[in-house]
mmCIF file of C-alpha atoms in Angstrom:
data_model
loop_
_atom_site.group_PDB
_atom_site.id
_atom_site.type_symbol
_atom_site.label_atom_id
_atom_site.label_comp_id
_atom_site.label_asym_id
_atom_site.label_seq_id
_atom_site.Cartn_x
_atom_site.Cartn_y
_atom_site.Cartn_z
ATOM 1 C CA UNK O 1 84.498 77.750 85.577
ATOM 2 C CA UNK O 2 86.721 76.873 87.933
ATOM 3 C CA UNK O 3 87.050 74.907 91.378
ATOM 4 C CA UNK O 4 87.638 78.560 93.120
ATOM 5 C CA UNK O 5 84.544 79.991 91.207
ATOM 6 C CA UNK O 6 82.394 77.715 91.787
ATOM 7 C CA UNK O 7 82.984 77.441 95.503
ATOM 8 C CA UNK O 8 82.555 80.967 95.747
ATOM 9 C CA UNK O 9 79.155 81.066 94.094
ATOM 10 C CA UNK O 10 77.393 78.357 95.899
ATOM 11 C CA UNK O 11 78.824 79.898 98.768
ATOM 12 C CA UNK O 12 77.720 83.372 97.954
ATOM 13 C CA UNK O 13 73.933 81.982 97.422
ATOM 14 C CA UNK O 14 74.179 80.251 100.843
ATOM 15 C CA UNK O 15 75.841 82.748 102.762
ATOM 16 C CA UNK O 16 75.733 86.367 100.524
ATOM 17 C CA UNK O 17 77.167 89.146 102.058
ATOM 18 C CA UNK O 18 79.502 87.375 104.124
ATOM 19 C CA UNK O 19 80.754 85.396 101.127
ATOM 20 C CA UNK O 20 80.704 88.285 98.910
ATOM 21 C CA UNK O 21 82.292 91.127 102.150
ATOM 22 C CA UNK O 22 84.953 88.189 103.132
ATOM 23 C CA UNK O 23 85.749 87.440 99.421
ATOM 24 C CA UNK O 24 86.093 91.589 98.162
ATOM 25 C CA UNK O 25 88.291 92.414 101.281
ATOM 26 C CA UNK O 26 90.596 89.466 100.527
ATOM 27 C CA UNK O 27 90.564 90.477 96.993
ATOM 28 C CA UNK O 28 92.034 94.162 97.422
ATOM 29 C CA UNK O 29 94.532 92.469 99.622
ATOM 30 C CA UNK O 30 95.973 91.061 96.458
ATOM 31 C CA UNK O 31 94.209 87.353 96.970
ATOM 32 C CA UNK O 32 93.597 86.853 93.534
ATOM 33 C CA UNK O 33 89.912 85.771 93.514
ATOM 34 C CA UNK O 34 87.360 86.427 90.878
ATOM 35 C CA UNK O 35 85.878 89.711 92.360
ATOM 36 C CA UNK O 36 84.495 91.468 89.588
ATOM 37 C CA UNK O 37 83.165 88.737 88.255
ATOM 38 C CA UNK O 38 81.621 88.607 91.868
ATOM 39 C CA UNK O 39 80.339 91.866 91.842
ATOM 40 C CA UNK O 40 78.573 90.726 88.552
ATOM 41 C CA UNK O 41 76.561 87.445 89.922
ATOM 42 C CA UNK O 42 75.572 89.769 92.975
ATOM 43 C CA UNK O 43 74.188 91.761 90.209
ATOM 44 C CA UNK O 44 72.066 89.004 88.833
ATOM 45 C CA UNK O 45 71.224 87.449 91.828
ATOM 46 C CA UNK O 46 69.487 90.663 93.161
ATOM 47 C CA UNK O 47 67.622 91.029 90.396
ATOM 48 C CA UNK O 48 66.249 86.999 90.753
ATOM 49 C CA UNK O 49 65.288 87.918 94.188
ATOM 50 C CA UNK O 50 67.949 85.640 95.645
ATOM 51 C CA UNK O 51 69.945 88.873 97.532
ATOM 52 C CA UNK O 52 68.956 92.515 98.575
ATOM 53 C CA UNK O 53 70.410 94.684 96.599
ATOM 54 C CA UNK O 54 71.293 97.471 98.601
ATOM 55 C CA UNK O 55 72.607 95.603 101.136
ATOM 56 C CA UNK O 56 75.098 93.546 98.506
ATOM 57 C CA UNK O 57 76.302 97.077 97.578
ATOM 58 C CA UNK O 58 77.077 98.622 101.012
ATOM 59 C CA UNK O 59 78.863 95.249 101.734
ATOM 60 C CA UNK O 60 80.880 95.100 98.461
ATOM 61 C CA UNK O 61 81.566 98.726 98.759
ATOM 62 C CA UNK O 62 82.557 98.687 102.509
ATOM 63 C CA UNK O 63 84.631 95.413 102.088
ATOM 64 C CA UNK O 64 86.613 96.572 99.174
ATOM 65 C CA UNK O 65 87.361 99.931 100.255
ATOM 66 C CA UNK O 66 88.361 98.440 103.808
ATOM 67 C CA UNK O 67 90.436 95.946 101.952
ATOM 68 C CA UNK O 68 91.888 98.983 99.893
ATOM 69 C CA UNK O 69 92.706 101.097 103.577
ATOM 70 C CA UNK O 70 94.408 97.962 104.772
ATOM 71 C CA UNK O 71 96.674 97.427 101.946
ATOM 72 C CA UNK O 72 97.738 101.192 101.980
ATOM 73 C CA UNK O 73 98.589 100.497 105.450
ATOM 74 C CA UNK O 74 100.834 97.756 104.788
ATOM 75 C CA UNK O 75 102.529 100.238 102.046
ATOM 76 C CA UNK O 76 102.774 102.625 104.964
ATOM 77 C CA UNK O 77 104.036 100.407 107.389
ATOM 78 C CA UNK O 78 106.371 98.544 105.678
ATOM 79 C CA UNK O 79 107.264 100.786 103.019
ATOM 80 C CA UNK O 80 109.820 102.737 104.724
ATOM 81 C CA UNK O 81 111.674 98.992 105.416
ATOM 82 C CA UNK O 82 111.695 98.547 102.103
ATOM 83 C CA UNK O 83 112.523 101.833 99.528
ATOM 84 C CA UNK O 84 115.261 102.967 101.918
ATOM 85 C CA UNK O 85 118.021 102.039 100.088
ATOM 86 C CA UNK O 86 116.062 103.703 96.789
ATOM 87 C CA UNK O 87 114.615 106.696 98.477
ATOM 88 C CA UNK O 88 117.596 109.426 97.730
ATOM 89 C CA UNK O 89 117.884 107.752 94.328
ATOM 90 C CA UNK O 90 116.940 110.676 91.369
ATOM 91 C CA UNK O 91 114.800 107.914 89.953
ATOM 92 C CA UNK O 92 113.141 107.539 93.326
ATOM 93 C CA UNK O 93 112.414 111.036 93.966
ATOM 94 C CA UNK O 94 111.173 111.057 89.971
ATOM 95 C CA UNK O 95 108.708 108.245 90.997
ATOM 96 C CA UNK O 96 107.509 110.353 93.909
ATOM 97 C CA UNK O 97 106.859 113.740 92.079
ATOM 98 C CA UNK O 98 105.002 111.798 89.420
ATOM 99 C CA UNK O 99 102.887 110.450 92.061
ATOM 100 C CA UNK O 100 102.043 112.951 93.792
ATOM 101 C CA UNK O 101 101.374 114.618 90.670
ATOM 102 C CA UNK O 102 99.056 111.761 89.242
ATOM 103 C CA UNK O 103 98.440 109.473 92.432
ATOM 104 C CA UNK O 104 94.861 110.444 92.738
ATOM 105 C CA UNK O 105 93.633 109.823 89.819
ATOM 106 C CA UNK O 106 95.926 106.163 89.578
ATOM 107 C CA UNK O 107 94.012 105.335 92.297
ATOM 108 C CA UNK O 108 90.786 106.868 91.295
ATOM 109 C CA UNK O 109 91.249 104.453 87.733
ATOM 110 C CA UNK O 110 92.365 101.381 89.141
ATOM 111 C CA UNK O 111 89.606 100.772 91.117
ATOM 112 C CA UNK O 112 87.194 100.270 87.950
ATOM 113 C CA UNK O 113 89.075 100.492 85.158
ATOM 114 C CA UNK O 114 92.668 99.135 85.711
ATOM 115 C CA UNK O 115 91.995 96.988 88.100
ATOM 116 C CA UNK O 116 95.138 94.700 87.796
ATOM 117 C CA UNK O 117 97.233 97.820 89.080
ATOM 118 C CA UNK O 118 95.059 98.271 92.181
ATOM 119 C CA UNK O 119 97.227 96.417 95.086
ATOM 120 C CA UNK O 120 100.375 98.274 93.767
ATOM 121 C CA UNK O 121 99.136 101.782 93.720
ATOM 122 C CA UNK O 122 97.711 101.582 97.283
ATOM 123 C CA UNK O 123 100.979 100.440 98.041
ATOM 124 C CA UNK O 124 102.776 102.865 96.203
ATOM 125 C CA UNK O 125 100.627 105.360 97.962
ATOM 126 C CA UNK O 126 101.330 104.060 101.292
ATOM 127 C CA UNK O 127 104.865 103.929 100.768
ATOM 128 C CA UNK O 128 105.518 107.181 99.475
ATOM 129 C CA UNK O 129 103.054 108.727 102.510
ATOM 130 C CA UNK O 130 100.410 109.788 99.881
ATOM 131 C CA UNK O 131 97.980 111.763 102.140
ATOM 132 C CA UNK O 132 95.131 109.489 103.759
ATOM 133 C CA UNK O 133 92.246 111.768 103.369
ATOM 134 C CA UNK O 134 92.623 112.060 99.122
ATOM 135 C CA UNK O 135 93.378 108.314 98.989
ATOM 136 C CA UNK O 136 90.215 107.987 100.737
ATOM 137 C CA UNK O 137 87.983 109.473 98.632
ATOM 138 C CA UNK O 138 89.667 108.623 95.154
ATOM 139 C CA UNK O 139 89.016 104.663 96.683
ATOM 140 C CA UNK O 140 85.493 105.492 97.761
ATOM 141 C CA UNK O 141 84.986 107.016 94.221
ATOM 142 C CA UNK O 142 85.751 104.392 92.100
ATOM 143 C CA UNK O 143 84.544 101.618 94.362
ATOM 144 C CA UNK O 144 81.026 102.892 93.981
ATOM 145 C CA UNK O 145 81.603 103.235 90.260
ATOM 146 C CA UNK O 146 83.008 99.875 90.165
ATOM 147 C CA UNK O 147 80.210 98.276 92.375
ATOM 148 C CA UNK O 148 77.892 100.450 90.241
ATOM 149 C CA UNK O 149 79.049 99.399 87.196
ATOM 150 C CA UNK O 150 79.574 95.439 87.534
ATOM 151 C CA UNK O 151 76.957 94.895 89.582
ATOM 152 C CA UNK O 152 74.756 96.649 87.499
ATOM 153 C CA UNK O 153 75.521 94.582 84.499
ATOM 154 C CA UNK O 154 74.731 91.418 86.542
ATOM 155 C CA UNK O 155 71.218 93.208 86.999
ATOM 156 C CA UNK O 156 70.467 94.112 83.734
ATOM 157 C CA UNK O 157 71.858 91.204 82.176
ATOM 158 C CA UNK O 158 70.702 88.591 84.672
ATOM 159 C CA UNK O 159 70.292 85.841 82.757
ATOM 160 C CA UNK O 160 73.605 85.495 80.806
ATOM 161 C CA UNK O 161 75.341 87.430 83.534
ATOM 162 C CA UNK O 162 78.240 84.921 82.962
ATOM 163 C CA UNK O 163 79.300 85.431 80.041
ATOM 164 C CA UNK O 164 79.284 89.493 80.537
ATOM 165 C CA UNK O 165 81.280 88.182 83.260
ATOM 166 C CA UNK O 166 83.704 87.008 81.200
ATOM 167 C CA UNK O 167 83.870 89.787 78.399
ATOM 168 C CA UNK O 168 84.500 92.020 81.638
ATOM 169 C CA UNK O 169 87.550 90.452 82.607
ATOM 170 C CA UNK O 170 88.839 90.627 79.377
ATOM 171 C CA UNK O 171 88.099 93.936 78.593
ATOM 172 C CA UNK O 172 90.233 94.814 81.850
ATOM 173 C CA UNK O 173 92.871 92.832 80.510
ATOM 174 C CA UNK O 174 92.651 94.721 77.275
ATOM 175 C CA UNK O 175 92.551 98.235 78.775
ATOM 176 C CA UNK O 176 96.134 96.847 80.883
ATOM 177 C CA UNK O 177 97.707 95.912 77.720
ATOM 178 C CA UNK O 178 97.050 99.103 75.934
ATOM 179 C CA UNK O 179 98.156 101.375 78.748
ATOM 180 C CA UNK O 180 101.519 99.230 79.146
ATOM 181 C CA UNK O 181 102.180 99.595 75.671
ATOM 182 C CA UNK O 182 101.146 103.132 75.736
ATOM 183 C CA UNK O 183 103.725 103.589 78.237
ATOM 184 C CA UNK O 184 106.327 101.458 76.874
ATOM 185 C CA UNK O 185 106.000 103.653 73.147
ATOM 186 C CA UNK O 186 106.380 107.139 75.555
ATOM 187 C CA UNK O 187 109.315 105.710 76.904
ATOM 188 C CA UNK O 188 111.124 104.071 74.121
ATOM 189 C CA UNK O 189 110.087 107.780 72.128
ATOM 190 C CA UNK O 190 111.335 109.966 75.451
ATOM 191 C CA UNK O 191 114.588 108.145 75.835
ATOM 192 C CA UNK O 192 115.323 108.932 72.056
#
């Protein structure tokens, strides 16, 4: 494991939901820390005793879905600074439609499942003034499925939570290949 990992684990045994809240928030701010992999030794730890386990999952949900608000709001804010000069563009106003088409459920599926591709669609939906109330509840959605699911691992796989850990993140990595390649094939087969 590394340095980062490893600090982050003692920590989380010495300090739990502060560790874990602090460390989730940061994470859906784009700090690239190890949170699912988080999510799973809060799992595991709750079911040695070490942590409560409901309050690990109101933390890690509140954190990350606060984390997610904030980073839609820096979208919002910012993101008029930034796609002026492409917002009368045709591809721009393409991009738009197809998220406002699709932008709930991007950000209902990158919470758990494409997780890489969660810090750009809250700022995608901040920036193109997706409507607060649906991002809301797609991110509370698929936080609680992703808390749900990862931390349940590290409970029912406590003692080699680790390596499920591990098979976790690269099953996420997976699941990003396949959809960029997925969209790379429709658009190499739609521009012909």
């Amino acid at each position: 494991m590394t340095e980062i990992t490893d600090f982050l684990l003692t920590n989380l045994l010495n300090h739990g939901a502060l560790v874990l809240g602090s460390t989730l928030f940061l994470a859906a701010l784009g700090v690239p820390l190890p949170a699912s992999m988080l999510v799973v030794a809060t799992g595991a730890f709750s079911q040695q005793g070490v942590m409560s386990l409901q309050t690990a999952a109101g933390v890690a949900v509140v954190s990350a879905v606060a984390g997610d608000g904030c980073s839609y709001l820096l979208g919002r804010l910012a993101g008029e600074r930034f796609t002026s000069r492409w917002k009368g563009s045709k591809a721009w106003r393409s991009a738009d439609r197809q998220f406002e088409r699709w932008g709930t459920w991007s950000i209902f599926l990158s919470r758990f499942l494409f997780t890489p591709f969660a810090l750009p669609v809250n700022l995608m939906a901040g920036s193109t003034l997706f409507p607060w109330p649906r991002f809301l509840v797609a991110v509370v959605m698929g936080e609680v499925i992703w808390v749900t699911m990862f931390g349940g691992l590290g409970l029912l796989f406590a003692d080699s939570w680790e390596a499920l850990s591990q098979m976790a993140s690269d099953l996420s990595g997976f699941l990003v290949g396949a959809l960029l390649l997925g969209v790379g094939i429709y658009a190499l087969t739609r521009r012909r």
